[in-house]
């Protein structure tokens, strides 16, 4: 599907997909944080032939605000290592691709995409980009940019960063996101942003932790109005980074049907 050359199981409906993921995968029976280490001040991981270290703020995560972008989550680890595995296997052309990372958090997915050669704009809410910027600067320098982005119909992305993605302001080849499907209230704004960012040649890759089947079903049902959706099963992931608590979805914007010809009177 899209730029991804590997197999993906087509999602027929939100209800059937959540029944499959929860019925067969039993995510609640698998331990959380199989790969993440949220109590540490820094999260280390090997990727793209080097050691990556990302600053975390466990105290912010545990506080009343519950800032989820302050620590690395398993979904980010799975997606980052999937990108590396798929790129190394020639299944995903990342080098030279323009990529936007939504809800980038600590920046792991953005860092790996940049190390693989993508032109990355990492985005998150205004109060969360300081840590993101620090992690990108220390791990990839100027190979990625950071932008504030609030999801929804009226969002604005810095014009200079759009030009950095492509002088013609064409839609990016890749839109990435980890743990961006987390509440029913956020589904509408997330889809509005995905719809505006994605073009006919954009491949959207979203990894999410399977905490709430109602939220996942809500997202899938709503997204199917604008996107073709597939599920990339674990056999295609990096063999050392697989867990039933995470799913990876691939989304492609549906083609707009041509207008019907106007009959002459």
PDB file of C-alpha atoms in Angstrom:
ATOM      1  CA  UNK A   1       0.000   0.000   0.000  1.00  0.00           C
ATOM      2  CA  UNK A   2       1.332   3.414  -0.927  1.00  0.00           C
ATOM      3  CA  UNK A   3       5.107   3.738  -0.651  1.00  0.00           C
ATOM      4  CA  UNK A   4       5.275   0.609   1.527  1.00  0.00           C
ATOM      5  CA  UNK A   5       6.087  -2.431  -0.580  1.00  0.00           C
ATOM      6  CA  UNK A   6       5.317  -5.069   2.025  1.00  0.00           C
ATOM      7  CA  UNK A   7       2.019  -6.810   2.769  1.00  0.00           C
ATOM      8  CA  UNK A   8      -0.732  -5.102   4.753  1.00  0.00           C
ATOM      9  CA  UNK A   9      -4.059  -6.580   5.759  1.00  0.00           C
ATOM     10  CA  UNK A  10      -6.897  -4.368   4.571  1.00  0.00           C
ATOM     11  CA  UNK A  11      -9.130  -3.003   7.328  1.00  0.00           C
ATOM     12  CA  UNK A  12     -12.756  -3.630   6.337  1.00  0.00           C
ATOM     13  CA  UNK A  13     -14.417  -1.959   9.320  1.00  0.00           C
ATOM     14  CA  UNK A  14     -13.490  -0.481  12.663  1.00  0.00           C
ATOM     15  CA  UNK A  15     -15.617  -2.989  14.553  1.00  0.00           C
ATOM     16  CA  UNK A  16     -14.176  -6.084  12.872  1.00  0.00           C
ATOM     17  CA  UNK A  17     -10.613  -4.804  13.223  1.00  0.00           C
ATOM     18  CA  UNK A  18     -10.897  -4.123  16.949  1.00  0.00           C
ATOM     19  CA  UNK A  19     -12.517  -7.521  17.486  1.00  0.00           C
ATOM     20  CA  UNK A  20      -9.560  -9.097  15.690  1.00  0.00           C
ATOM     21  CA  UNK A  21      -6.894  -7.134  17.549  1.00  0.00           C
ATOM     22  CA  UNK A  22      -8.422  -7.622  20.991  1.00  0.00           C
ATOM     23  CA  UNK A  23      -9.872 -11.106  20.410  1.00  0.00           C
ATOM     24  CA  UNK A  24      -6.749 -12.726  18.982  1.00  0.00           C
ATOM     25  CA  UNK A  25      -4.015 -10.481  20.330  1.00  0.00           C
ATOM     26  CA  UNK A  26      -5.322 -10.108  23.893  1.00  0.00           C
ATOM     27  CA  UNK A  27      -3.267  -6.923  24.420  1.00  0.00           C
ATOM     28  CA  UNK A  28      -4.265  -6.541  28.071  1.00  0.00           C
ATOM     29  CA  UNK A  29      -2.580  -9.853  28.883  1.00  0.00           C
ATOM     30  CA  UNK A  30       0.812  -8.571  27.687  1.00  0.00           C
ATOM     31  CA  UNK A  31       2.946  -6.369  29.886  1.00  0.00           C
ATOM     32  CA  UNK A  32       3.148  -2.652  29.108  1.00  0.00           C
ATOM     33  CA  UNK A  33       6.484  -0.929  28.489  1.00  0.00           C
ATOM     34  CA  UNK A  34       8.114  -3.975  26.952  1.00  0.00           C
ATOM     35  CA  UNK A  35      10.722  -1.655  25.407  1.00  0.00           C
ATOM     36  CA  UNK A  36      10.195   1.785  26.976  1.00  0.00           C
ATOM     37  CA  UNK A  37      11.930   2.769  30.220  1.00  0.00           C
ATOM     38  CA  UNK A  38       9.812   5.649  31.480  1.00  0.00           C
ATOM     39  CA  UNK A  39      11.425   5.962  34.895  1.00  0.00           C
ATOM     40  CA  UNK A  40      14.847   6.875  33.500  1.00  0.00           C
ATOM     41  CA  UNK A  41      16.062  10.420  32.808  1.00  0.00           C
ATOM     42  CA  UNK A  42      17.258   9.256  29.395  1.00  0.00           C
ATOM     43  CA  UNK A  43      16.113   6.485  27.052  1.00  0.00           C
ATOM     44  CA  UNK A  44      18.906   4.703  25.140  1.00  0.00           C
ATOM     45  CA  UNK A  45      18.379   2.602  22.009  1.00  0.00           C
ATOM     46  CA  UNK A  46      20.512   1.338  19.128  1.00  0.00           C
ATOM     47  CA  UNK A  47      19.224   2.255  15.668  1.00  0.00           C
ATOM     48  CA  UNK A  48      20.697   2.960  12.240  1.00  0.00           C
ATOM     49  CA  UNK A  49      24.137   1.771  13.333  1.00  0.00           C
ATOM     50  CA  UNK A  50      24.486   4.147  16.255  1.00  0.00           C
ATOM     51  CA  UNK A  51      23.464   4.722  19.861  1.00  0.00           C
ATOM     52  CA  UNK A  52      20.567   7.127  20.357  1.00  0.00           C
ATOM     53  CA  UNK A  53      19.887   8.718  23.737  1.00  0.00           C
ATOM     54  CA  UNK A  54      16.715  10.717  24.346  1.00  0.00           C
ATOM     55  CA  UNK A  55      16.104  12.914  27.376  1.00  0.00           C
ATOM     56  CA  UNK A  56      12.921  12.111  29.299  1.00  0.00           C
ATOM     57  CA  UNK A  57      11.078  13.963  32.044  1.00  0.00           C
ATOM     58  CA  UNK A  58       9.501  11.267  34.232  1.00  0.00           C
ATOM     59  CA  UNK A  59       8.430  13.818  36.839  1.00  0.00           C
ATOM     60  CA  UNK A  60       6.338  15.685  34.229  1.00  0.00           C
ATOM     61  CA  UNK A  61       4.693  12.459  33.144  1.00  0.00           C
ATOM     62  CA  UNK A  62       3.795  11.463  36.702  1.00  0.00           C
ATOM     63  CA  UNK A  63       2.546  14.896  37.650  1.00  0.00           C
ATOM     64  CA  UNK A  64      -0.983  16.191  37.584  1.00  0.00           C
ATOM     65  CA  UNK A  65      -0.653  17.366  33.988  1.00  0.00           C
ATOM     66  CA  UNK A  66       0.159  13.870  32.738  1.00  0.00           C
ATOM     67  CA  UNK A  67       2.277  15.162  29.843  1.00  0.00           C
ATOM     68  CA  UNK A  68       2.540  12.071  27.657  1.00  0.00           C
ATOM     69  CA  UNK A  69       5.207  13.610  25.417  1.00  0.00           C
ATOM     70  CA  UNK A  70       7.664  13.702  28.302  1.00  0.00           C
ATOM     71  CA  UNK A  71       8.602  10.008  28.021  1.00  0.00           C
ATOM     72  CA  UNK A  72       9.116   7.424  25.271  1.00  0.00           C
ATOM     73  CA  UNK A  73       6.307   4.919  24.673  1.00  0.00           C
ATOM     74  CA  UNK A  74       6.429   1.408  23.224  1.00  0.00           C
ATOM     75  CA  UNK A  75       4.510   2.522  20.130  1.00  0.00           C
ATOM     76  CA  UNK A  76       7.305   4.977  19.267  1.00  0.00           C
ATOM     77  CA  UNK A  77       9.941   2.265  19.690  1.00  0.00           C
ATOM     78  CA  UNK A  78       7.983  -0.182  17.516  1.00  0.00           C
ATOM     79  CA  UNK A  79       7.365   2.381  14.758  1.00  0.00           C
ATOM     80  CA  UNK A  80      10.954   3.654  14.754  1.00  0.00           C
ATOM     81  CA  UNK A  81      12.384   0.151  14.484  1.00  0.00           C
ATOM     82  CA  UNK A  82       9.784  -0.751  11.841  1.00  0.00           C
ATOM     83  CA  UNK A  83      10.951   2.217   9.737  1.00  0.00           C
ATOM     84  CA  UNK A  84      14.550   1.062  10.058  1.00  0.00           C
ATOM     85  CA  UNK A  85      13.669  -2.572   9.271  1.00  0.00           C
ATOM     86  CA  UNK A  86      11.468  -1.702   6.271  1.00  0.00           C
ATOM     87  CA  UNK A  87      14.003   0.773   4.878  1.00  0.00           C
ATOM     88  CA  UNK A  88      16.876  -1.698   5.262  1.00  0.00           C
ATOM     89  CA  UNK A  89      14.775  -4.335   3.499  1.00  0.00           C
ATOM     90  CA  UNK A  90      14.016  -2.039   0.561  1.00  0.00           C
ATOM     91  CA  UNK A  91      10.297  -1.985   1.390  1.00  0.00           C
ATOM     92  CA  UNK A  92       9.996   1.689   2.322  1.00  0.00           C
ATOM     93  CA  UNK A  93      11.831   4.521   0.523  1.00  0.00           C
ATOM     94  CA  UNK A  94      12.717   6.794   3.438  1.00  0.00           C
ATOM     95  CA  UNK A  95      15.917   8.407   2.117  1.00  0.00           C
ATOM     96  CA  UNK A  96      15.065  11.729   0.525  1.00  0.00           C
ATOM     97  CA  UNK A  97      11.399  11.525   1.549  1.00  0.00           C
ATOM     98  CA  UNK A  98       9.715  14.528   3.149  1.00  0.00           C
ATOM     99  CA  UNK A  99       8.179  13.456   6.446  1.00  0.00           C
ATOM    100  CA  UNK A 100       5.987  15.069   9.099  1.00  0.00           C
ATOM    101  CA  UNK A 101       5.909  13.446  12.544  1.00  0.00           C
ATOM    102  CA  UNK A 102       2.713  14.197  14.469  1.00  0.00           C
ATOM    103  CA  UNK A 103       2.764  14.295  18.270  1.00  0.00           C
ATOM    104  CA  UNK A 104       6.484  13.575  18.132  1.00  0.00           C
ATOM    105  CA  UNK A 105       6.955  13.622  21.920  1.00  0.00           C
ATOM    106  CA  UNK A 106      10.573  12.860  22.810  1.00  0.00           C
ATOM    107  CA  UNK A 107      11.370  12.560  19.111  1.00  0.00           C
ATOM    108  CA  UNK A 108      12.419   8.920  18.662  1.00  0.00           C
ATOM    109  CA  UNK A 109      10.509   8.363  15.393  1.00  0.00           C
ATOM    110  CA  UNK A 110      11.751  11.688  14.014  1.00  0.00           C
ATOM    111  CA  UNK A 111      15.358  10.898  14.934  1.00  0.00           C
ATOM    112  CA  UNK A 112      15.285   7.486  13.237  1.00  0.00           C
ATOM    113  CA  UNK A 113      13.555   8.857  10.138  1.00  0.00           C
ATOM    114  CA  UNK A 114      16.205  11.594   9.889  1.00  0.00           C
ATOM    115  CA  UNK A 115      19.038   9.091  10.329  1.00  0.00           C
ATOM    116  CA  UNK A 116      17.496   7.084   7.489  1.00  0.00           C
ATOM    117  CA  UNK A 117      17.764  10.153   5.274  1.00  0.00           C
ATOM    118  CA  UNK A 118      14.290  11.720   5.441  1.00  0.00           C
ATOM    119  CA  UNK A 119      13.698  15.485   5.592  1.00  0.00           C
ATOM    120  CA  UNK A 120      11.741  15.562   8.839  1.00  0.00           C
ATOM    121  CA  UNK A 121       9.535  18.136  10.483  1.00  0.00           C
ATOM    122  CA  UNK A 122       8.787  16.961  14.035  1.00  0.00           C
ATOM    123  CA  UNK A 123       5.634  18.523  15.481  1.00  0.00           C
ATOM    124  CA  UNK A 124       3.928  18.691  18.848  1.00  0.00           C
ATOM    125  CA  UNK A 125       1.945  21.066  21.035  1.00  0.00           C
ATOM    126  CA  UNK A 126       3.583  24.389  21.960  1.00  0.00           C
ATOM    127  CA  UNK A 127       4.286  23.347  25.563  1.00  0.00           C
ATOM    128  CA  UNK A 128       6.046  20.144  24.474  1.00  0.00           C
ATOM    129  CA  UNK A 129       8.514  21.199  21.793  1.00  0.00           C
ATOM    130  CA  UNK A 130      11.360  22.270  24.074  1.00  0.00           C
ATOM    131  CA  UNK A 131      12.289  18.697  25.009  1.00  0.00           C
ATOM    132  CA  UNK A 132      11.677  17.580  21.428  1.00  0.00           C
ATOM    133  CA  UNK A 133      14.014  20.238  20.045  1.00  0.00           C
ATOM    134  CA  UNK A 134      16.744  19.311  22.529  1.00  0.00           C
ATOM    135  CA  UNK A 135      16.590  15.611  21.619  1.00  0.00           C
ATOM    136  CA  UNK A 136      16.675  16.247  17.878  1.00  0.00           C
ATOM    137  CA  UNK A 137      19.531  18.735  18.169  1.00  0.00           C
ATOM    138  CA  UNK A 138      21.658  16.298  20.191  1.00  0.00           C
ATOM    139  CA  UNK A 139      20.970  13.264  18.005  1.00  0.00           C
ATOM    140  CA  UNK A 140      20.632  14.527  14.418  1.00  0.00           C
ATOM    141  CA  UNK A 141      21.625  18.208  14.514  1.00  0.00           C
ATOM    142  CA  UNK A 142      20.151  20.114  11.584  1.00  0.00           C
ATOM    143  CA  UNK A 143      18.787  17.021   9.821  1.00  0.00           C
ATOM    144  CA  UNK A 144      15.315  17.645  11.254  1.00  0.00           C
ATOM    145  CA  UNK A 145      13.218  20.656  12.156  1.00  0.00           C
ATOM    146  CA  UNK A 146      10.733  21.232  14.982  1.00  0.00           C
ATOM    147  CA  UNK A 147       7.389  23.000  14.622  1.00  0.00           C
ATOM    148  CA  UNK A 148       4.492  23.699  16.941  1.00  0.00           C
ATOM    149  CA  UNK A 149       1.280  22.142  15.685  1.00  0.00           C
ATOM    150  CA  UNK A 150      -2.192  22.073  17.206  1.00  0.00           C
ATOM    151  CA  UNK A 151      -4.427  19.550  15.452  1.00  0.00           C
ATOM    152  CA  UNK A 152      -7.662  20.660  13.839  1.00  0.00           C
ATOM    153  CA  UNK A 153      -9.148  22.423  10.828  1.00  0.00           C
ATOM    154  CA  UNK A 154      -7.535  25.755  11.612  1.00  0.00           C
ATOM    155  CA  UNK A 155      -3.973  24.644  12.294  1.00  0.00           C
ATOM    156  CA  UNK A 156      -1.075  26.597  10.830  1.00  0.00           C
ATOM    157  CA  UNK A 157       2.328  25.115  10.089  1.00  0.00           C
ATOM    158  CA  UNK A 158       5.257  27.498   9.899  1.00  0.00           C
ATOM    159  CA  UNK A 159       5.556  28.483   6.189  1.00  0.00           C
ATOM    160  CA  UNK A 160       9.353  28.321   6.388  1.00  0.00           C
ATOM    161  CA  UNK A 161       9.153  24.701   7.504  1.00  0.00           C
ATOM    162  CA  UNK A 162       6.733  23.889   4.688  1.00  0.00           C
ATOM    163  CA  UNK A 163       9.250  25.372   2.271  1.00  0.00           C
ATOM    164  CA  UNK A 164      11.998  23.326   3.941  1.00  0.00           C
ATOM    165  CA  UNK A 165       9.963  20.210   3.219  1.00  0.00           C
ATOM    166  CA  UNK A 166       9.487  21.172  -0.438  1.00  0.00           C
ATOM    167  CA  UNK A 167       9.944  24.495  -2.249  1.00  0.00           C
ATOM    168  CA  UNK A 168       6.692  23.858  -4.118  1.00  0.00           C
ATOM    169  CA  UNK A 169       4.857  23.115  -0.839  1.00  0.00           C
ATOM    170  CA  UNK A 170       3.760  19.708  -2.136  1.00  0.00           C
ATOM    171  CA  UNK A 171       2.322  17.287   0.456  1.00  0.00           C
ATOM    172  CA  UNK A 172       4.953  15.142   2.222  1.00  0.00           C
ATOM    173  CA  UNK A 173       5.628  11.574   1.133  1.00  0.00           C
ATOM    174  CA  UNK A 174       5.371  10.343   4.731  1.00  0.00           C
ATOM    175  CA  UNK A 175       3.231  11.301   7.703  1.00  0.00           C
ATOM    176  CA  UNK A 176       4.211   9.475  10.883  1.00  0.00           C
ATOM    177  CA  UNK A 177       2.603   9.224  14.300  1.00  0.00           C
ATOM    178  CA  UNK A 178       2.959   7.113  17.428  1.00  0.00           C
ATOM    179  CA  UNK A 179       0.326   6.964  20.153  1.00  0.00           C
ATOM    180  CA  UNK A 180      -1.727   9.710  18.501  1.00  0.00           C
ATOM    181  CA  UNK A 181      -5.035   7.781  18.812  1.00  0.00           C
ATOM    182  CA  UNK A 182      -5.715   8.118  22.530  1.00  0.00           C
ATOM    183  CA  UNK A 183      -9.208   9.623  23.028  1.00  0.00           C
ATOM    184  CA  UNK A 184     -12.497   9.911  21.176  1.00  0.00           C
ATOM    185  CA  UNK A 185     -12.430  13.677  21.680  1.00  0.00           C
ATOM    186  CA  UNK A 186      -9.158  14.024  19.744  1.00  0.00           C
ATOM    187  CA  UNK A 187     -10.169  11.844  16.776  1.00  0.00           C
ATOM    188  CA  UNK A 188     -11.861  14.639  14.810  1.00  0.00           C
ATOM    189  CA  UNK A 189      -8.946  17.065  15.125  1.00  0.00           C
ATOM    190  CA  UNK A 190      -6.390  14.351  14.304  1.00  0.00           C
ATOM    191  CA  UNK A 191      -8.289  13.357  11.153  1.00  0.00           C
ATOM    192  CA  UNK A 192      -8.670  16.992  10.110  1.00  0.00           C
ATOM    193  CA  UNK A 193      -4.900  17.373  10.343  1.00  0.00           C
ATOM    194  CA  UNK A 194      -4.195  14.107   8.512  1.00  0.00           C
ATOM    195  CA  UNK A 195      -6.609  15.051   5.747  1.00  0.00           C
ATOM    196  CA  UNK A 196      -4.974  18.451   5.258  1.00  0.00           C
ATOM    197  CA  UNK A 197      -1.406  17.154   5.383  1.00  0.00           C
ATOM    198  CA  UNK A 198      -1.829  14.080   3.186  1.00  0.00           C
ATOM    199  CA  UNK A 199      -1.847  14.198  -0.585  1.00  0.00           C
ATOM    200  CA  UNK A 200      -2.490  11.503  -3.182  1.00  0.00           C
ATOM    201  CA  UNK A 201       1.111  10.224  -2.865  1.00  0.00           C
ATOM    202  CA  UNK A 202       1.371  10.462   0.929  1.00  0.00           C
ATOM    203  CA  UNK A 203       1.774   7.302   2.989  1.00  0.00           C
ATOM    204  CA  UNK A 204       0.570   7.666   6.593  1.00  0.00           C
ATOM    205  CA  UNK A 205       2.039   5.277   9.179  1.00  0.00           C
ATOM    206  CA  UNK A 206       0.503   5.293  12.656  1.00  0.00           C
ATOM    207  CA  UNK A 207       1.519   3.063  15.565  1.00  0.00           C
ATOM    208  CA  UNK A 208      -0.674   2.943  18.631  1.00  0.00           C
ATOM    209  CA  UNK A 209      -0.858   1.164  21.943  1.00  0.00           C
ATOM    210  CA  UNK A 210      -4.003  -0.938  22.256  1.00  0.00           C
ATOM    211  CA  UNK A 211      -5.485   0.397  25.481  1.00  0.00           C
ATOM    212  CA  UNK A 212      -9.104   1.136  24.555  1.00  0.00           C
ATOM    213  CA  UNK A 213     -10.969  -0.705  21.796  1.00  0.00           C
ATOM    214  CA  UNK A 214     -13.725   1.935  21.697  1.00  0.00           C
ATOM    215  CA  UNK A 215     -11.233   4.697  20.855  1.00  0.00           C
ATOM    216  CA  UNK A 216      -9.494   2.629  18.164  1.00  0.00           C
ATOM    217  CA  UNK A 217     -12.825   1.639  16.592  1.00  0.00           C
ATOM    218  CA  UNK A 218     -13.964   5.261  16.643  1.00  0.00           C
ATOM    219  CA  UNK A 219     -10.808   6.387  14.857  1.00  0.00           C
ATOM    220  CA  UNK A 220     -10.888   3.639  12.226  1.00  0.00           C
ATOM    221  CA  UNK A 221     -14.566   4.143  11.398  1.00  0.00           C
ATOM    222  CA  UNK A 222     -14.108   7.897  11.049  1.00  0.00           C
ATOM    223  CA  UNK A 223     -10.857   7.601   9.076  1.00  0.00           C
ATOM    224  CA  UNK A 224     -12.381   5.236   6.525  1.00  0.00           C
ATOM    225  CA  UNK A 225     -14.416   8.114   5.107  1.00  0.00           C
ATOM    226  CA  UNK A 226     -11.213   9.700   3.749  1.00  0.00           C
ATOM    227  CA  UNK A 227      -8.590   6.941   3.776  1.00  0.00           C
ATOM    228  CA  UNK A 228      -7.940   3.382   2.690  1.00  0.00           C
ATOM    229  CA  UNK A 229      -6.559   1.622   5.774  1.00  0.00           C
ATOM    230  CA  UNK A 230      -4.380  -1.431   6.232  1.00  0.00           C
ATOM    231  CA  UNK A 231      -2.864  -3.134   9.250  1.00  0.00           C
ATOM    232  CA  UNK A 232       0.806  -4.101   9.026  1.00  0.00           C
ATOM    233  CA  UNK A 233       1.088  -7.321  10.988  1.00  0.00           C
ATOM    234  CA  UNK A 234       3.926  -8.236  13.310  1.00  0.00           C
ATOM    235  CA  UNK A 235       5.671 -10.536  10.822  1.00  0.00           C
ATOM    236  CA  UNK A 236       6.693  -7.358   8.948  1.00  0.00           C
ATOM    237  CA  UNK A 237       8.048  -5.528  12.008  1.00  0.00           C
ATOM    238  CA  UNK A 238      11.597  -5.612  13.317  1.00  0.00           C
ATOM    239  CA  UNK A 239      11.917  -9.116  14.795  1.00  0.00           C
ATOM    240  CA  UNK A 240      13.267  -7.851  18.113  1.00  0.00           C
ATOM    241  CA  UNK A 241      10.541  -5.249  18.629  1.00  0.00           C
ATOM    242  CA  UNK A 242       7.160  -6.956  18.529  1.00  0.00           C
ATOM    243  CA  UNK A 243       4.343  -6.805  21.068  1.00  0.00           C
ATOM    244  CA  UNK A 244       0.612  -7.507  21.009  1.00  0.00           C
ATOM    245  CA  UNK A 245       0.012  -4.227  22.821  1.00  0.00           C
ATOM    246  CA  UNK A 246       0.840  -2.189  19.695  1.00  0.00           C
ATOM    247  CA  UNK A 247      -0.675  -2.034  16.200  1.00  0.00           C
ATOM    248  CA  UNK A 248       0.684  -0.332  13.075  1.00  0.00           C
ATOM    249  CA  UNK A 249      -1.812   1.079  10.586  1.00  0.00           C
ATOM    250  CA  UNK A 250      -1.092   2.399   7.110  1.00  0.00           C
ATOM    251  CA  UNK A 251      -3.437   4.994   5.599  1.00  0.00           C
ATOM    252  CA  UNK A 252      -3.732   6.229   2.010  1.00  0.00           C
ATOM    253  CA  UNK A 253      -5.978   9.079   1.013  1.00  0.00           C
ATOM    254  CA  UNK A 254      -8.857   7.957  -1.167  1.00  0.00           C
ATOM    255  CA  UNK A 255      -8.837   9.200  -4.725  1.00  0.00           C
ATOM    256  CA  UNK A 256     -11.399  11.852  -5.470  1.00  0.00           C
ATOM    257  CA  UNK A 257     -13.726  10.519  -8.180  1.00  0.00           C
ATOM    258  CA  UNK A 258     -13.800  12.627 -11.336  1.00  0.00           C
ATOM    259  CA  UNK A 259     -16.880  14.820 -11.765  1.00  0.00           C
ATOM    260  CA  UNK A 260     -19.713  13.375 -13.800  1.00  0.00           C
ATOM    261  CA  UNK A 261     -19.913  14.794 -17.319  1.00  0.00           C
ATOM    262  CA  UNK A 262     -22.600  17.367 -17.858  1.00  0.00           C
ATOM    263  CA  UNK A 263     -25.055  16.233 -20.492  1.00  0.00           C
ATOM    264  CA  UNK A 264     -25.963  18.687 -23.196  1.00  0.00           C
ATOM    265  CA  UNK A 265     -29.625  19.692 -23.238  1.00  0.00           C
TER     266      UNK A 265
END
